[in-house]
Short mmCIF file of C-alpha atoms and ligand atoms in Angstrom, two decimals:
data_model
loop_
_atom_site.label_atom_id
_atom_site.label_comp_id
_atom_site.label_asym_id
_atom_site.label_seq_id
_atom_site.Cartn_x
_atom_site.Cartn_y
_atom_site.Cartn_z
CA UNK A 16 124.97 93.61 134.84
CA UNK A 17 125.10 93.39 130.87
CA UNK A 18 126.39 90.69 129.16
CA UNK A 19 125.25 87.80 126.79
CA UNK A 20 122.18 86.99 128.78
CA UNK A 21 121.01 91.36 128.75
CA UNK A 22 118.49 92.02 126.79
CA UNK A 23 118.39 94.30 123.59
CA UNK A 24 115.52 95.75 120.93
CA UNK A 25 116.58 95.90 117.51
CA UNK A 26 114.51 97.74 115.49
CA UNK A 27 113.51 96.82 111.64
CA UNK A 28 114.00 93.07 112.96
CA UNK A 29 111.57 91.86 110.40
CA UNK A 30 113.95 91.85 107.20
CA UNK A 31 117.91 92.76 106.21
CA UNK A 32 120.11 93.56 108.67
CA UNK A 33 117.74 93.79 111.70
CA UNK A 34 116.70 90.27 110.93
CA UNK A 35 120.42 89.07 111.17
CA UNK A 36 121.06 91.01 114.06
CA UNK A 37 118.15 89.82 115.92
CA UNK A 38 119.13 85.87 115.04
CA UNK A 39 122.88 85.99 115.99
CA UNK A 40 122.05 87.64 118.94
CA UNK A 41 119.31 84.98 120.14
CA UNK A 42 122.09 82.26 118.94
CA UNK A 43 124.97 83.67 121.16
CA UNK A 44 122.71 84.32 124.31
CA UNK A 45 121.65 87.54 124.15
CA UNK A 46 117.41 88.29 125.06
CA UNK A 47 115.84 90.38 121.88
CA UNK A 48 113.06 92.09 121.57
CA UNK A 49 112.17 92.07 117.77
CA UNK A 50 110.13 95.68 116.64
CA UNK A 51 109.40 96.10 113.39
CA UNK A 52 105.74 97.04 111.84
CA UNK A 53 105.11 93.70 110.16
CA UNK A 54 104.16 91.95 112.90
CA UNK A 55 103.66 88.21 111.12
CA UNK A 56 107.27 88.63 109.88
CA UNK A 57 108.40 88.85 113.66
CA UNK A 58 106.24 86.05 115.05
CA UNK A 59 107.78 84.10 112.55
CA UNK A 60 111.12 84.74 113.71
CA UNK A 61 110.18 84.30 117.00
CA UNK A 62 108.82 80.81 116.24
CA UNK A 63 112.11 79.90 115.01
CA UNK A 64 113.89 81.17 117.57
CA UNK A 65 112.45 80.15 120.97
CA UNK A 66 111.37 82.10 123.88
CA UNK A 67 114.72 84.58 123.91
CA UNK A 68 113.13 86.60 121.02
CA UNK A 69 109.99 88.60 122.00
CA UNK A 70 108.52 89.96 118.62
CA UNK A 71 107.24 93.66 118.86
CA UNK A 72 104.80 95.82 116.78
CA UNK A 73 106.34 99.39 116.49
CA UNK A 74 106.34 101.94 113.97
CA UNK A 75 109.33 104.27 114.23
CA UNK A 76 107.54 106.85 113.06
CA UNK A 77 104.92 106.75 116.13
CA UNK A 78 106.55 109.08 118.78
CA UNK A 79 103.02 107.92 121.31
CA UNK A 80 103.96 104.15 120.70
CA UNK A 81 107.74 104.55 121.46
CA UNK A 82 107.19 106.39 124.69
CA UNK A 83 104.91 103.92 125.81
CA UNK A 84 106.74 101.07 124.39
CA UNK A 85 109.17 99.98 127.80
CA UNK A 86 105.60 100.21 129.78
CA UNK A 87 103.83 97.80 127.36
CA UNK A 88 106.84 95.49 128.08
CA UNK A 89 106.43 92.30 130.50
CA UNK A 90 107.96 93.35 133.30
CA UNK A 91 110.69 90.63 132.63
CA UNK A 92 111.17 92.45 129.26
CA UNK A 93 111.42 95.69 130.53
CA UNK A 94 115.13 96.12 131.50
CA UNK A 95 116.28 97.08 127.84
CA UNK A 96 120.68 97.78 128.04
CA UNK A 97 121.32 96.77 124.36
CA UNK A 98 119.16 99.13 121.48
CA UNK A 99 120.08 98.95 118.11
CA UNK A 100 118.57 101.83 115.85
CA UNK A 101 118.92 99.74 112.65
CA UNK A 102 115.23 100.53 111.22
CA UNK A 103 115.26 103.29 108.69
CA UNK A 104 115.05 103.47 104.71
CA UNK A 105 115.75 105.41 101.87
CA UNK A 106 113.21 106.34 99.25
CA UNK A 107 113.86 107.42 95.82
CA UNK A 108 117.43 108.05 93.69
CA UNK A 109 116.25 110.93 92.02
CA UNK A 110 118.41 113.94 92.33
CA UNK A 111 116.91 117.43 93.85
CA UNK A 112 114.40 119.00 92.51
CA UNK A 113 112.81 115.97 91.72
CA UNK A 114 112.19 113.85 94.52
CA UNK A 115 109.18 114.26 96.56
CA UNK A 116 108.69 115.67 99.88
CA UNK A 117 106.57 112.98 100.83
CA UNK A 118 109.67 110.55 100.69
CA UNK A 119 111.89 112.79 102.11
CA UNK A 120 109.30 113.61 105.10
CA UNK A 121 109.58 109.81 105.72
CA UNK A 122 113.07 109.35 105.77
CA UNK A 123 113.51 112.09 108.37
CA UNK A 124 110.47 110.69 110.02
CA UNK A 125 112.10 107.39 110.51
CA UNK A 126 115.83 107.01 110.10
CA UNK A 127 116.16 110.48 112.33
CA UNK A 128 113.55 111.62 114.42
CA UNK A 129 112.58 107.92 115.07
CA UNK A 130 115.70 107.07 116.19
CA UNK A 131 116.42 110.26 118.40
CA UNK A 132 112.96 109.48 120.51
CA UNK A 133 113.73 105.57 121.00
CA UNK A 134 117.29 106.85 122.71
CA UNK A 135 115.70 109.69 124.70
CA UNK A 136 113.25 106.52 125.67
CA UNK A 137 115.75 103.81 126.27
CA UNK A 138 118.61 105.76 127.66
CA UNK A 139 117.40 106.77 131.21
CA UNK A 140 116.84 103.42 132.49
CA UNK A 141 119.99 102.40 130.91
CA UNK A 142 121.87 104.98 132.87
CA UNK A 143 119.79 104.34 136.09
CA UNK A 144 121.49 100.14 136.02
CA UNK A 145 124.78 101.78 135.26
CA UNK A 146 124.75 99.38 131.83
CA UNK A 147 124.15 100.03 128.52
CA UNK A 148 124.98 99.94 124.85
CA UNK A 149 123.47 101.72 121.76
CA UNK A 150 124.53 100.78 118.77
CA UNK A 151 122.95 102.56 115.12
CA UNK A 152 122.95 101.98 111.57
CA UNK A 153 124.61 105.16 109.39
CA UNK A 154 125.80 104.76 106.27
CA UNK A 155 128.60 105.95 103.95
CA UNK A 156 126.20 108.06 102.58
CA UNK A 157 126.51 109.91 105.57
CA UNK A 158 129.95 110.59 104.68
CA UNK A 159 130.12 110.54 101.12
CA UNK A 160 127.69 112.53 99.00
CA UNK A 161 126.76 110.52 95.53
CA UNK A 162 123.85 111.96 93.15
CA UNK A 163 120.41 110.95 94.18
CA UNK A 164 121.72 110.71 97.65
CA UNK A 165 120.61 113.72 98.92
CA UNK A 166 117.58 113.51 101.86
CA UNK A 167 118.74 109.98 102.86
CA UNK A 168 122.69 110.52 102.98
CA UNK A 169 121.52 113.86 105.18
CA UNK A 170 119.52 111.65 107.78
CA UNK A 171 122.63 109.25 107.77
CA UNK A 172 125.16 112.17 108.44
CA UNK A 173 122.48 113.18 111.15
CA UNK A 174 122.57 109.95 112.38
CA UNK A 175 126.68 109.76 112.73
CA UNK A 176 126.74 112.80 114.64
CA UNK A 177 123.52 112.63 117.26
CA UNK A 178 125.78 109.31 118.03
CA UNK A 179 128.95 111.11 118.37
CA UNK A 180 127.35 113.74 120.46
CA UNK A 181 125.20 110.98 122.25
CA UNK A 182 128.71 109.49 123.80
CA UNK A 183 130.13 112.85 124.80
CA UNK A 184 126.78 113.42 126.56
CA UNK A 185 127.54 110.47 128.24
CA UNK A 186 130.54 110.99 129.41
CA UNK A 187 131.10 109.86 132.74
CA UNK A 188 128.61 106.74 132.45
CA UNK A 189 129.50 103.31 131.66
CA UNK A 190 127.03 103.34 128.33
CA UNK A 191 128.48 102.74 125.01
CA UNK A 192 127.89 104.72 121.65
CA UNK A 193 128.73 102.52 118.40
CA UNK A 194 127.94 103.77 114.71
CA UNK A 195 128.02 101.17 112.38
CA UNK A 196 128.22 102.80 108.58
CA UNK A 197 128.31 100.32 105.61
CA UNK A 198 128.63 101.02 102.07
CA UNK A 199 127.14 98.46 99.36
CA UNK A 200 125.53 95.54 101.18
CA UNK A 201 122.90 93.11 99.34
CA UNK A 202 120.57 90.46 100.32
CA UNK A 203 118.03 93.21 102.10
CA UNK A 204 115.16 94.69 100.42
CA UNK A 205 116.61 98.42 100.68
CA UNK A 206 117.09 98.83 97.62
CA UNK A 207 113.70 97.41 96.23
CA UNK A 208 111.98 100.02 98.78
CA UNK A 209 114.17 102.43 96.76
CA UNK A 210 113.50 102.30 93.59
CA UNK A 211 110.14 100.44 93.98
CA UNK A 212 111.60 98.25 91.11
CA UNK A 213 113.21 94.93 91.21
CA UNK A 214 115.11 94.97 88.16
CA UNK A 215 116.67 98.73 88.99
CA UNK A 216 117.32 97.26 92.44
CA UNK A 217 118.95 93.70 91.20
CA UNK A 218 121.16 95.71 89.24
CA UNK A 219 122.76 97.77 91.71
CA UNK A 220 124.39 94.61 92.62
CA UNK A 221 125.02 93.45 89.71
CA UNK A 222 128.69 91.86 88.95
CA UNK A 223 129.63 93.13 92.65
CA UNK A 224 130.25 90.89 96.15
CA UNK A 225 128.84 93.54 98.18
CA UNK A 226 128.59 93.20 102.26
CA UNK A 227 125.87 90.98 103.24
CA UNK A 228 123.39 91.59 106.52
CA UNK A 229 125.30 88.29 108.33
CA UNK A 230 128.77 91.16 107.85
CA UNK A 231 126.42 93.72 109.59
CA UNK A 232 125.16 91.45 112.06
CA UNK A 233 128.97 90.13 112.87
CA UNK A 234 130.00 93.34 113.54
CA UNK A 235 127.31 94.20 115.80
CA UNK A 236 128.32 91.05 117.73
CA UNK A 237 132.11 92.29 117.81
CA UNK A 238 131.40 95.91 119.26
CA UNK A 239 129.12 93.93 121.54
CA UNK A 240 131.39 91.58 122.98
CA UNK A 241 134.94 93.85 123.44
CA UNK A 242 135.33 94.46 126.97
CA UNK A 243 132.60 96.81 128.97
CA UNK A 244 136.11 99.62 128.73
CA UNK A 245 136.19 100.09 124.85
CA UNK A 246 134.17 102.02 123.38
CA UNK A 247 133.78 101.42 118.95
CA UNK A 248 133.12 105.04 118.12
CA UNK A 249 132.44 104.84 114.48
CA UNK A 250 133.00 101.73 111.98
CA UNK A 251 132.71 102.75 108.39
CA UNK A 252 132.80 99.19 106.03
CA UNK A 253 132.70 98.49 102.29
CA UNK A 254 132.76 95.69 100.19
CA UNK A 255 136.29 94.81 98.69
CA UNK A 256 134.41 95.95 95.13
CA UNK A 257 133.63 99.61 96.22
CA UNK A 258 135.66 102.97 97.47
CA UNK A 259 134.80 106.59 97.65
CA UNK A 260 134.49 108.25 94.32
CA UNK A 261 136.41 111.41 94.84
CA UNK A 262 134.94 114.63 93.18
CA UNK A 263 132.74 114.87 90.37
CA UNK A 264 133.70 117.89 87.89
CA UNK A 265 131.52 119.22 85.27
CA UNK A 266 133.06 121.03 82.42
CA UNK A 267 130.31 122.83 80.21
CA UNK A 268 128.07 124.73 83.22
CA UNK A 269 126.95 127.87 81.84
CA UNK A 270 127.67 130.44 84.37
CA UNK A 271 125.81 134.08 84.32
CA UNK A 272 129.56 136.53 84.98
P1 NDP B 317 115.60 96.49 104.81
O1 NDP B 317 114.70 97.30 103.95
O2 NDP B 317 115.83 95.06 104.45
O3 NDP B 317 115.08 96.57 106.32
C1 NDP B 317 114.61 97.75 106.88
C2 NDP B 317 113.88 97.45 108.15
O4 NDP B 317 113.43 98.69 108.70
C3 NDP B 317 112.67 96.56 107.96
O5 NDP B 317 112.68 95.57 108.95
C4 NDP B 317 111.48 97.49 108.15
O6 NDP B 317 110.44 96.80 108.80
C5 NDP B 317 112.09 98.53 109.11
N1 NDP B 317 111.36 99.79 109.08
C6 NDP B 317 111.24 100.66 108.05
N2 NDP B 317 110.42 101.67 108.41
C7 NDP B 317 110.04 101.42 109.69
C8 NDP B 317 109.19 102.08 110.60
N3 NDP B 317 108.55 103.23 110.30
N4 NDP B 317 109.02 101.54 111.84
C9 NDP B 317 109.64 100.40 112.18
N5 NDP B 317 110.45 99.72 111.35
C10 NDP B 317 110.63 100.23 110.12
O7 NDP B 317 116.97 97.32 104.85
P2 NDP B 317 118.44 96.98 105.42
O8 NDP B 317 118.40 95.84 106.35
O9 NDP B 317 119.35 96.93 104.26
O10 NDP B 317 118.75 98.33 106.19
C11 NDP B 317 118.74 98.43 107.61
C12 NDP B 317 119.39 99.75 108.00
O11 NDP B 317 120.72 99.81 107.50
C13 NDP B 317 118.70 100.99 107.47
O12 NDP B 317 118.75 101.99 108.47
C14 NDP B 317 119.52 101.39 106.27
O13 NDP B 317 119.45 102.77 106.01
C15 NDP B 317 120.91 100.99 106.75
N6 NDP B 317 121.88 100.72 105.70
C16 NDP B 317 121.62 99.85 104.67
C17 NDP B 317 122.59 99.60 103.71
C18 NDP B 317 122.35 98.71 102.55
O14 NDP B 317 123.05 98.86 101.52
N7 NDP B 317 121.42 97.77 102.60
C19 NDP B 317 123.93 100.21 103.78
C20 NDP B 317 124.08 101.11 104.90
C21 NDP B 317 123.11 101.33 105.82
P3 NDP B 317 108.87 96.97 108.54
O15 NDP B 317 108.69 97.37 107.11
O16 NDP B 317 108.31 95.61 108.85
O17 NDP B 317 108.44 98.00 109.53
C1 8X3 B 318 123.07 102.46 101.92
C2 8X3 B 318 124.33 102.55 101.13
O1 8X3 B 318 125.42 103.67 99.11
O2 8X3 B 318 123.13 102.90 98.87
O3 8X3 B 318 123.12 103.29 103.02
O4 8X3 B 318 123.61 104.85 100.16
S1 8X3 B 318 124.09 103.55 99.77
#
């Protein structure tokens, strides 16, 4: 069981990372299943691709469409070892009390509670064939707080340790827990779904090389391919151009004592 020719669902599939997840799997072998809510964007892919990419409606965010989704499957579709949790977004920059609880409702609905239901879906049958691999998408702002980062750096720390809590649960089976967290990567429309502005999101790049969703999707094909005995827990990357920021100090805070 498992190997190049299982078959995996990578969620967002329809732009960024999931996109170049979904195509350098197809290329080395792999069967995908391609979820993502725009629907044309995956049937495009799919047309591209050939018959070893099965595009998917799903919105994260639709706990009734992910339980039914391995039921809705072909049968030939159905045996699902490889899920990568890579959907998921962050919504505004503005610092607390400022942002709006509507954004921050949808982070949480997508990048955590999404991705917590797909597992609890996916992982039974995985267990049941004695194969598996689930791979998700954190961030450094899971690890590193920055201003602005708030809501979406809390659903990526979430997300780092639901995986590392996923693999001890799983101790004792042969499934794999992988958390991919990047810093600065460009070439996706995250940060245009940020800011809701292309010129504030062009120039986040601006005079950098940051990673680029072909990195992301090399990586996943790395943790993928080591031998079924090693387990990647955690992978943090950055572009050469960025590092942590250490702590921030402010010097005039008027204090009531
Ligand atoms: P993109 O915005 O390019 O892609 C996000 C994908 O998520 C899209 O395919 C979108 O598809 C999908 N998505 C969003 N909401 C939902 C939903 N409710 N249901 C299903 N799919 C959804 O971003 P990236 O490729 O850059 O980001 C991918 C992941 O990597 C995210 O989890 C992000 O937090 C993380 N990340 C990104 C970094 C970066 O700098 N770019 C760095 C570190 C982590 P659709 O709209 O069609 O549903
Ligand atoms: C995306 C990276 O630094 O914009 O997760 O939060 S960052």
């Amino acid at each position: 069981m498992g190997g190049r020719n299982s078959i995996a669902l990578v969620t967002g599939a329809s732009s960024g990372f999931g996109q170049a997840i979904a195509c350098r799997l197809v290329k080395e072998g792999y069967r995908v299943i391609a979820a993502a809510r725009r629907k044309e964007r995956l049937d495009a892919l799919a047309k591209q691709l050939g018959e070893n990419l099965f595009p998917y409606s799903l919105d994260v965010t639709d706990m009734a469409a992910i339980r039914e989704l391995p039921k809705n499957l072909p049968p030939n579709w159905q045996a699902i070892d490889i899920l990568i949790n890579n959907a998921g977004l962050a919504l505004g920059t503005a610092p607390i009390p400022e942002i709006s609880l509507e954004d921050w409702e949808q982070m949480v609905r997508t990048n955590v509670v999404g991705m917590i239901e797909l597992t609890q879906t996916l992982i039974g049958g995985m267990i049941e064939r004695g194969c598996g691999h689930v791979i998700s998408l954190g961030s450094t702002a899971g690890t590193y707080p920055y201003k602005g980062g708030n809501v979406y750096g809390a659903t990526k720390a979430f997300v780092k340790q639901f995986m590392l809590n996923l693999k001890t649960d799983l101790l004792g089976t042969p499934i794999r827990v992988t958390n991919i967290e990047p810093g600065l990567c460009g070439g996706t429309e995250f940060s245009e779904i940020r800011t809701r502005d292309k010129a504030k999101a062009k120039a986040v790049y601006e005079g950098t090389q940051p990673l680029t969703a072909e990195d992301i999707a090399e990586t996943v094909s790395w943790v993928l391919g080591l031998p079924a005995h090693v387990n990647i827990n955690r992978i943090e990357m950055m572009p050469v151009c960025q590092a942590s920021g250490g702590l921030a100090v402010s010097r005039n805070t008027k204090h009531q004592d």
